[in-house]
PDB file of C-alpha atoms and ligand atoms in Angstrom:
ATOM      1  CA  MET E  24      12.540  23.858  -2.805  1.00  0.00           C
ATOM      2  CA  VAL E  25       9.447  21.732  -1.994  1.00  0.00           C
ATOM      3  CA  PRO E  26       8.571  21.705   1.833  1.00  0.00           C
ATOM      4  CA  TRP E  27       9.408  18.054   2.340  1.00  0.00           C
ATOM      5  CA  LEU E  28      12.974  18.561   0.544  1.00  0.00           C
ATOM      6  CA  ALA E  29      13.451  21.652   2.842  1.00  0.00           C
ATOM      7  CA  LEU E  30      12.656  19.634   5.799  1.00  0.00           C
ATOM      8  CA  CYS E  31      15.008  16.888   4.993  1.00  0.00           C
ATOM      9  CA  ALA E  32      17.783  19.283   4.254  1.00  0.00           C
ATOM     10  CA  HIS E  33      17.105  21.111   7.459  1.00  0.00           C
ATOM     11  CA  MET E  34      17.258  17.890   9.413  1.00  0.00           C
ATOM     12  CA  LEU E  35      20.631  16.852   8.121  1.00  0.00           C
ATOM     13  CA  TRP E  36      22.271  19.868  10.038  1.00  0.00           C
ATOM     14  CA  PRO E  37      21.241  20.460  12.698  1.00  0.00           C
ATOM     15  CA  VAL E  38      18.668  17.773  13.391  1.00  0.00           C
ATOM     16  CA  SER E  39      15.756  19.369  15.078  1.00  0.00           C
ATOM     17  CA  CYS E  40      12.164  18.887  15.772  1.00  0.00           C
ATOM     18  CA  PRO E  41      10.157  20.338  12.740  1.00  0.00           C
ATOM     19  CA  VAL E  42       7.341  21.484  15.177  1.00  0.00           C
ATOM     20  CA  CYS E  43       9.155  23.044  18.060  1.00  0.00           C
ATOM     21  CA  GLY E  44      12.752  23.217  16.789  1.00  0.00           C
ATOM     22  CA  ALA E  45      14.306  21.188  19.516  1.00  0.00           C
ATOM     23  CA  VAL E  46      17.626  19.915  18.575  1.00  0.00           C
ATOM     24  CA  ALA E  47      18.775  16.386  18.363  1.00  0.00           C
ATOM     25  CA  GLU E  48      15.186  15.217  17.728  1.00  0.00           C
ATOM     26  CA  LEU E  49      13.823  13.927  14.456  1.00  0.00           C
ATOM     27  CA  VAL E  50      10.448  14.931  15.929  1.00  0.00           C
ATOM     28  CA  CYS E  51       9.745  14.991  19.650  1.00  0.00           C
ATOM     29  CA  GLY E  52       7.057  12.621  21.113  1.00  0.00           C
ATOM     30  CA  PRO E  53       4.693  15.527  22.460  1.00  0.00           C
ATOM     31  CA  CYS E  54       4.862  17.463  19.156  1.00  0.00           C
ATOM     32  CA  LEU E  55       4.174  14.409  17.188  1.00  0.00           C
ATOM     33  CA  ARG E  56       1.203  13.483  19.359  1.00  0.00           C
ATOM     34  CA  SER E  57       0.076  17.090  18.834  1.00  0.00           C
ATOM     35  CA  LEU E  58      -0.213  16.576  15.121  1.00  0.00           C
ATOM     36  CA  PHE E  59      -2.855  13.907  15.445  1.00  0.00           C
ATOM     37  CA  ARG E  60      -6.565  14.868  15.280  1.00  0.00           C
ATOM     38  CA  PRO E  61      -8.517  11.763  14.813  1.00  0.00           C
ATOM     39  CA  GLN E  62     -10.902  11.908  11.876  1.00  0.00           C
ATOM     40  CA  PRO E  63     -14.487  10.761  11.867  1.00  0.00           C
ATOM     41  CA  PRO E  64     -14.548   6.948  11.313  1.00  0.00           C
ATOM     42  CA  ARG E  65     -15.310   5.655   7.867  1.00  0.00           C
ATOM     43  CA  CYS E  66     -16.893   2.334   6.743  1.00  0.00           C
ATOM     44  CA  LEU E  67     -14.016   0.053   5.628  1.00  0.00           C
ATOM     45  CA  TRP E  68     -16.274  -1.573   3.111  1.00  0.00           C
ATOM     46  CA  CYS E  69     -17.561   1.441   1.204  1.00  0.00           C
ATOM     47  CA  GLY E  70     -15.572   4.362   2.424  1.00  0.00           C
ATOM     48  CA  GLU E  71     -18.862   6.353   3.644  1.00  0.00           C
ATOM     49  CA  LEU E  72     -18.990   7.953   7.060  1.00  0.00           C
ATOM     50  CA  ALA E  73     -19.629   5.210   9.538  1.00  0.00           C
ATOM     51  CA  PRO E  74     -22.100   3.916  10.360  1.00  0.00           C
ATOM     52  CA  CYS E  75     -23.104   3.611   6.669  1.00  0.00           C
ATOM     53  CA  LYS E  76     -26.609   2.439   5.800  1.00  0.00           C
ATOM     54  CA  VAL E  77     -25.310  -0.584   3.631  1.00  0.00           C
ATOM     55  CA  HIS E  78     -23.021  -2.483   5.854  1.00  0.00           C
ATOM     56  CA  LYS E  79     -25.074  -2.625   8.980  1.00  0.00           C
ATOM     57  CA  ASP E  80     -24.632  -6.433   9.243  1.00  0.00           C
ATOM     58  CA  ASN E  81     -20.833  -6.147   9.134  1.00  0.00           C
ATOM     59  CA  PRO E  82     -19.688  -2.766  10.381  1.00  0.00           C
ATOM     60  CA  VAL E  83     -15.961  -2.263  10.275  1.00  0.00           C
ATOM     61  CA  ARG E  84     -14.458   1.051  10.711  1.00  0.00           C
ATOM     62  CA  VAL E  85     -11.386   2.774   9.181  1.00  0.00           C
ATOM     63  CA  ARG E  86      -9.774   4.997  11.907  1.00  0.00           C
ATOM     64  CA  VAL E  87      -7.573   7.803  10.729  1.00  0.00           C
ATOM     65  CA  GLY E  88      -5.236   9.859  12.878  1.00  0.00           C
ATOM     66  CA  ALA E  89      -4.818  13.092  10.928  1.00  0.00           C
ATOM     67  CA  VAL E  90      -5.400  14.903   7.717  1.00  0.00           C
ATOM     68  CA  TYR E  91      -2.501  14.407   5.091  1.00  0.00           C
ATOM     69  CA  GLN E  92      -1.124  17.881   5.085  1.00  0.00           C
ATOM     70  CA  GLY E  93       1.520  20.016   6.864  1.00  0.00           C
ATOM     71  CA  VAL E  94       4.148  18.738   9.121  1.00  0.00           C
ATOM     72  CA  MET E  95       2.268  15.407   9.143  1.00  0.00           C
ATOM     73  CA  LYS E  96       2.450  15.077   5.424  1.00  0.00           C
ATOM     74  CA  ASP E  97       6.379  15.965   5.466  1.00  0.00           C
ATOM     75  CA  LEU E  98       6.880  13.359   8.216  1.00  0.00           C
ATOM     76  CA  ILE E  99       5.142  10.698   6.140  1.00  0.00           C
ATOM     77  CA  LEU E 100       7.141  11.660   2.946  1.00  0.00           C
ATOM     78  CA  MET E 101      10.282  11.386   4.950  1.00  0.00           C
ATOM     79  CA  LEU E 102       9.285   7.930   6.126  1.00  0.00           C
ATOM     80  CA  LYS E 103       8.517   6.931   2.567  1.00  0.00           C
ATOM     81  CA  TYR E 104      11.175   8.582   0.601  1.00  0.00           C
ATOM     82  CA  ALA E 105      13.979   9.917   2.702  1.00  0.00           C
ATOM     83  CA  ARG E 106      14.659   6.478   4.585  1.00  0.00           C
ATOM     84  CA  TYR E 107      13.680   7.644   7.963  1.00  0.00           C
ATOM     85  CA  GLU E 108      12.206   4.289   8.880  1.00  0.00           C
ATOM     86  CA  ALA E 109      12.341   5.077  12.534  1.00  0.00           C
ATOM     87  CA  ILE E 110       9.585   7.956  12.170  1.00  0.00           C
ATOM     88  CA  GLY E 111       7.172   5.274  11.208  1.00  0.00           C
ATOM     89  CA  PHE E 112       7.492   3.597  14.570  1.00  0.00           C
ATOM     90  CA  GLN E 113       7.071   6.855  16.248  1.00  0.00           C
ATOM     91  CA  ILE E 114       4.036   7.713  14.060  1.00  0.00           C
ATOM     92  CA  GLY E 115       2.489   4.507  14.994  1.00  0.00           C
ATOM     93  CA  GLU E 116       3.144   5.009  18.707  1.00  0.00           C
ATOM     94  CA  ALA E 117       1.629   8.292  18.672  1.00  0.00           C
ATOM     95  CA  LEU E 118      -1.347   7.078  16.531  1.00  0.00           C
ATOM     96  CA  GLY E 119      -1.841   4.131  19.074  1.00  0.00           C
ATOM     97  CA  GLU E 120      -2.089   6.677  21.821  1.00  0.00           C
ATOM     98  CA  ARG E 121      -4.853   8.746  20.060  1.00  0.00           C
ATOM     99  CA  LEU E 122      -7.078   5.910  18.905  1.00  0.00           C
ATOM    100  CA  THR E 123      -8.933   2.984  20.584  1.00  0.00           C
ATOM    101  CA  ARG E 124      -7.163  -0.309  20.599  1.00  0.00           C
ATOM    102  CA  PRO E 125      -9.017  -2.888  18.715  1.00  0.00           C
ATOM    103  CA  GLU E 126      -9.724  -6.397  19.929  1.00  0.00           C
ATOM    104  CA  ALA E 127      -7.214  -7.791  17.359  1.00  0.00           C
ATOM    105  CA  ASP E 128      -4.737 -10.660  17.310  1.00  0.00           C
ATOM    106  CA  ALA E 129      -2.461  -9.168  14.644  1.00  0.00           C
ATOM    107  CA  LEU E 130      -1.948  -5.890  12.883  1.00  0.00           C
ATOM    108  CA  VAL E 131      -1.406  -6.492   9.188  1.00  0.00           C
ATOM    109  CA  PRO E 132       0.287  -3.563   7.230  1.00  0.00           C
ATOM    110  CA  VAL E 133      -0.742  -2.965   3.651  1.00  0.00           C
ATOM    111  CA  PRO E 134       2.177  -4.515   1.737  1.00  0.00           C
ATOM    112  CA  LEU E 135       4.447  -2.737  -0.571  1.00  0.00           C
ATOM    113  CA  HIS E 136       3.640  -2.784  -4.218  1.00  0.00           C
ATOM    114  CA  LEU E 137       5.380  -5.354  -6.318  1.00  0.00           C
ATOM    115  CA  ARG E 138       7.449  -2.845  -8.151  1.00  0.00           C
ATOM    116  CA  SER E 139       8.320  -0.585  -5.046  1.00  0.00           C
ATOM    117  CA  PRO E 140      11.906  -0.004  -4.843  1.00  0.00           C
ATOM    118  CA  ARG E 141      11.590   0.753  -1.006  1.00  0.00           C
ATOM    119  CA  ARG E 142      13.554  -1.548   1.285  1.00  0.00           C
ATOM    120  CA  TYR E 143      11.165  -1.415   4.025  1.00  0.00           C
ATOM    121  CA  ASN E 144       7.505  -1.249   4.235  1.00  0.00           C
ATOM    122  CA  GLN E 145       6.488   2.141   5.707  1.00  0.00           C
ATOM    123  CA  ALA E 146       3.086   0.756   6.882  1.00  0.00           C
ATOM    124  CA  GLY E 147       4.886  -2.130   8.484  1.00  0.00           C
ATOM    125  CA  ALA E 148       6.955   0.500  10.540  1.00  0.00           C
ATOM    126  CA  ILE E 149       3.757   2.222  11.611  1.00  0.00           C
ATOM    127  CA  ALA E 150       2.189  -1.103  12.440  1.00  0.00           C
ATOM    128  CA  LYS E 151       5.174  -1.966  14.818  1.00  0.00           C
ATOM    129  CA  GLY E 152       4.734   1.298  16.647  1.00  0.00           C
ATOM    130  CA  LEU E 153       0.951   0.770  16.967  1.00  0.00           C
ATOM    131  CA  GLY E 154       1.565  -2.741  17.972  1.00  0.00           C
ATOM    132  CA  SER E 155       3.837  -1.787  20.747  1.00  0.00           C
ATOM    133  CA  VAL E 156       1.361   0.558  22.406  1.00  0.00           C
ATOM    134  CA  TRP E 157      -1.584  -1.837  21.886  1.00  0.00           C
ATOM    135  CA  ASP E 158       0.526  -5.008  22.685  1.00  0.00           C
ATOM    136  CA  ILE E 159      -0.591  -6.609  19.403  1.00  0.00           C
ATOM    137  CA  GLU E 160       1.686  -8.315  17.051  1.00  0.00           C
ATOM    138  CA  ALA E 161       2.580  -6.356  13.826  1.00  0.00           C
ATOM    139  CA  TRP E 162       2.505  -9.125  11.220  1.00  0.00           C
ATOM    140  CA  ASP E 163       3.575  -8.276   7.704  1.00  0.00           C
ATOM    141  CA  VAL E 164       2.127 -11.330   6.174  1.00  0.00           C
ATOM    142  CA  ALA E 165       0.231  -9.874   3.102  1.00  0.00           C
ATOM    143  CA  SER E 166       1.537  -9.437  -0.182  1.00  0.00           C
ATOM    144  CA  TRP E 167       0.317  -8.221  -3.637  1.00  0.00           C
ATOM    145  CA  VAL E 168      -0.124 -10.763  -6.220  1.00  0.00           C
ATOM    146  CA  GLU E 169      -1.295  -8.274  -8.828  1.00  0.00           C
ATOM    147  CA  ASP E 170       0.427  -5.250 -10.420  1.00  0.00           C
ATOM    148  CA  VAL E 171      -2.272  -2.841  -9.948  1.00  0.00           C
ATOM    149  CA  PRO E 172      -2.504   0.916 -10.582  1.00  0.00           C
ATOM    150  CA  SER E 173      -3.448   3.404  -7.887  1.00  0.00           C
ATOM    151  CA  HIS E 174      -6.967   3.473  -6.869  1.00  0.00           C
ATOM    152  CA  ALA E 175      -6.983   7.261  -6.542  1.00  0.00           C
ATOM    153  CA  GLY E 176      -9.794   8.918  -8.419  1.00  0.00           C
ATOM    154  CA  MET E 177     -11.787   5.729  -8.795  1.00  0.00           C
ATOM    155  CA  GLY E 178     -15.537   5.972  -7.943  1.00  0.00           C
ATOM    156  CA  ALA E 179     -17.294   3.948  -5.479  1.00  0.00           C
ATOM    157  CA  ALA E 180     -18.929   1.624  -8.111  1.00  0.00           C
ATOM    158  CA  LYS E 181     -15.476   1.057  -9.709  1.00  0.00           C
ATOM    159  CA  ARG E 182     -13.730   0.383  -6.424  1.00  0.00           C
ATOM    160  CA  LEU E 183     -16.470  -2.192  -5.320  1.00  0.00           C
ATOM    161  CA  SER E 184     -15.958  -4.137  -8.607  1.00  0.00           C
ATOM    162  CA  LEU E 185     -12.318  -4.577  -7.693  1.00  0.00           C
ATOM    163  CA  SER E 186     -11.171  -8.108  -7.057  1.00  0.00           C
ATOM    164  CA  SER E 187      -9.928  -9.137  -3.657  1.00  0.00           C
ATOM    165  CA  GLU E 188      -7.559 -11.763  -5.277  1.00  0.00           C
ATOM    166  CA  ALA E 189      -4.989  -9.033  -5.598  1.00  0.00           C
ATOM    167  CA  PHE E 190      -3.462 -10.250  -2.353  1.00  0.00           C
ATOM    168  CA  ALA E 191      -1.985 -13.409  -0.957  1.00  0.00           C
ATOM    169  CA  PHE E 192      -1.218 -14.179   2.684  1.00  0.00           C
ATOM    170  CA  ASN E 193       2.186 -15.815   3.437  1.00  0.00           C
ATOM    171  CA  GLU E 194       1.014 -17.669   6.548  1.00  0.00           C
ATOM    172  CA  ASP E 195      -2.397 -19.161   7.626  1.00  0.00           C
ATOM    173  CA  ILE E 196      -4.720 -16.249   8.965  1.00  0.00           C
ATOM    174  CA  SER E 197      -7.807 -18.252   9.311  1.00  0.00           C
ATOM    175  CA  GLY E 198      -9.583 -17.895  12.589  1.00  0.00           C
ATOM    176  CA  LEU E 199      -7.563 -14.724  13.521  1.00  0.00           C
ATOM    177  CA  ARG E 200      -8.918 -11.395  14.242  1.00  0.00           C
ATOM    178  CA  VAL E 201      -6.966  -8.902  12.069  1.00  0.00           C
ATOM    179  CA  ALA E 202      -6.724  -5.158  11.713  1.00  0.00           C
ATOM    180  CA  PHE E 203      -5.156  -3.386   8.887  1.00  0.00           C
ATOM    181  CA  VAL E 204      -2.676  -0.681   8.877  1.00  0.00           C
ATOM    182  CA  ASP E 205      -1.595   1.874   6.224  1.00  0.00           C
ATOM    183  CA  ASP E 206       0.337   5.066   6.152  1.00  0.00           C
ATOM    184  CA  VAL E 207      -2.197   7.197   3.945  1.00  0.00           C
ATOM    185  CA  CYS E 208      -5.627   6.349   3.016  1.00  0.00           C
ATOM    186  CA  THR E 209      -6.634   7.918  -0.118  1.00  0.00           C
ATOM    187  CA  THR E 210      -9.936   6.232  -1.383  1.00  0.00           C
ATOM    188  CA  GLY E 211      -9.837   3.438   1.088  1.00  0.00           C
ATOM    189  CA  ALA E 212     -10.158   0.969  -1.625  1.00  0.00           C
ATOM    190  CA  THR E 213      -6.721  -0.849  -0.908  1.00  0.00           C
ATOM    191  CA  LEU E 214      -7.807  -1.513   2.709  1.00  0.00           C
ATOM    192  CA  SER E 215     -11.126  -2.638   1.695  1.00  0.00           C
ATOM    193  CA  ARG E 216      -9.654  -4.986  -0.894  1.00  0.00           C
ATOM    194  CA  LEU E 217      -7.171  -6.312   1.714  1.00  0.00           C
ATOM    195  CA  ALA E 218      -9.874  -6.899   4.202  1.00  0.00           C
ATOM    196  CA  ARG E 219     -12.118  -8.745   1.757  1.00  0.00           C
ATOM    197  CA  ALA E 220      -9.130 -10.854   0.861  1.00  0.00           C
ATOM    198  CA  ALA E 221      -8.416 -11.650   4.565  1.00  0.00           C
ATOM    199  CA  GLN E 222     -12.021 -12.638   4.913  1.00  0.00           C
ATOM    200  CA  ASN E 223     -11.764 -14.881   2.025  1.00  0.00           C
ATOM    201  CA  HIS E 224      -8.909 -16.582   3.835  1.00  0.00           C
ATOM    202  CA  GLY E 225     -10.992 -17.142   6.936  1.00  0.00           C
ATOM    203  CA  ALA E 226      -9.919 -14.182   9.129  1.00  0.00           C
ATOM    204  CA  GLU E 227     -12.193 -11.977  11.012  1.00  0.00           C
ATOM    205  CA  VAL E 228     -11.737  -8.355  10.076  1.00  0.00           C
ATOM    206  CA  VAL E 229     -11.932  -6.049  13.211  1.00  0.00           C
ATOM    207  CA  GLY E 230     -10.706  -2.720  11.871  1.00  0.00           C
ATOM    208  CA  ALA E 231      -8.300  -0.663   9.859  1.00  0.00           C
ATOM    209  CA  PHE E 232      -6.040   2.199  10.781  1.00  0.00           C
ATOM    210  CA  ALA E 233      -4.083   4.834   8.980  1.00  0.00           C
ATOM    211  CA  ALA E 234      -1.939   7.609  10.070  1.00  0.00           C
ATOM    212  CA  ALA E 235      -3.430  10.172   7.630  1.00  0.00           C
ATOM    213  CA  HIS E 236      -5.969  10.555   4.866  1.00  0.00           C
ATOM    214  CA  VAL E 237      -6.637  12.736   2.036  1.00  0.00           C
ATOM    215  CA  PRO E 238     -10.171  13.778   2.802  1.00  0.00           C
ATOM    216  CA  PRO E 239     -11.565  15.496  -0.591  1.00  0.00           C
ATOM    217  CA  ALA E 240     -10.944  12.045  -2.733  1.00  0.00           C
ATOM    218  CA  TYR E 241     -11.943   9.922   0.059  1.00  0.00           C
TER     219      TYR E 241
HETATM  220 ZN1   ZN W  26       9.175  19.282  19.097  1.00  0.00          ZN
HETATM  221 ZN1   ZN W  27     -20.302   0.752   4.172  1.00  0.00          ZN
END
């Protein structure tokens, strides 16, 4: 059985923390916090280690809480595929305690893809947890307007050529300071496209956050 399925089965009976084994906890707060190891910040625009040489005039960073592996990966897979939405809020809370609060008016989660069968936005659940710790509104205001494939494996040149018109904003975001939230950052291309779209709509982009990233492809 693949690890995350084993974890899900284990959690059906008895429910216990996958880290310390404490019963009656999906995952306990201290154990969840212990999983976070903030990663070196990256440039939101190009994905290079920050500060990058190219975007000195508009330095915006992506902050990531952990590497996408082990129990952290299992928890995110449960959040995405096993309908444990509540874990997203807990992940967001723990992430918010480990990372520095941005001076933002709103935390905007990366929206679900147009064809996603999911009934909730996992990035939105994380944004709500982050927002509760940072006292910033989580605002699920963006939506995809383009049915796009994954950006995984795309080179830097290719991802920079991607249009920012893939996103629409359902409310007026002009004049607001916004930060973006995703569950897993792979190439960083989705976050940078969303950020450029927000700039095109008059927002000031002040940061981006992800619970975990996949470092080799990033
Ligand atoms: Zn525990
Ligand atoms: Zn850059």
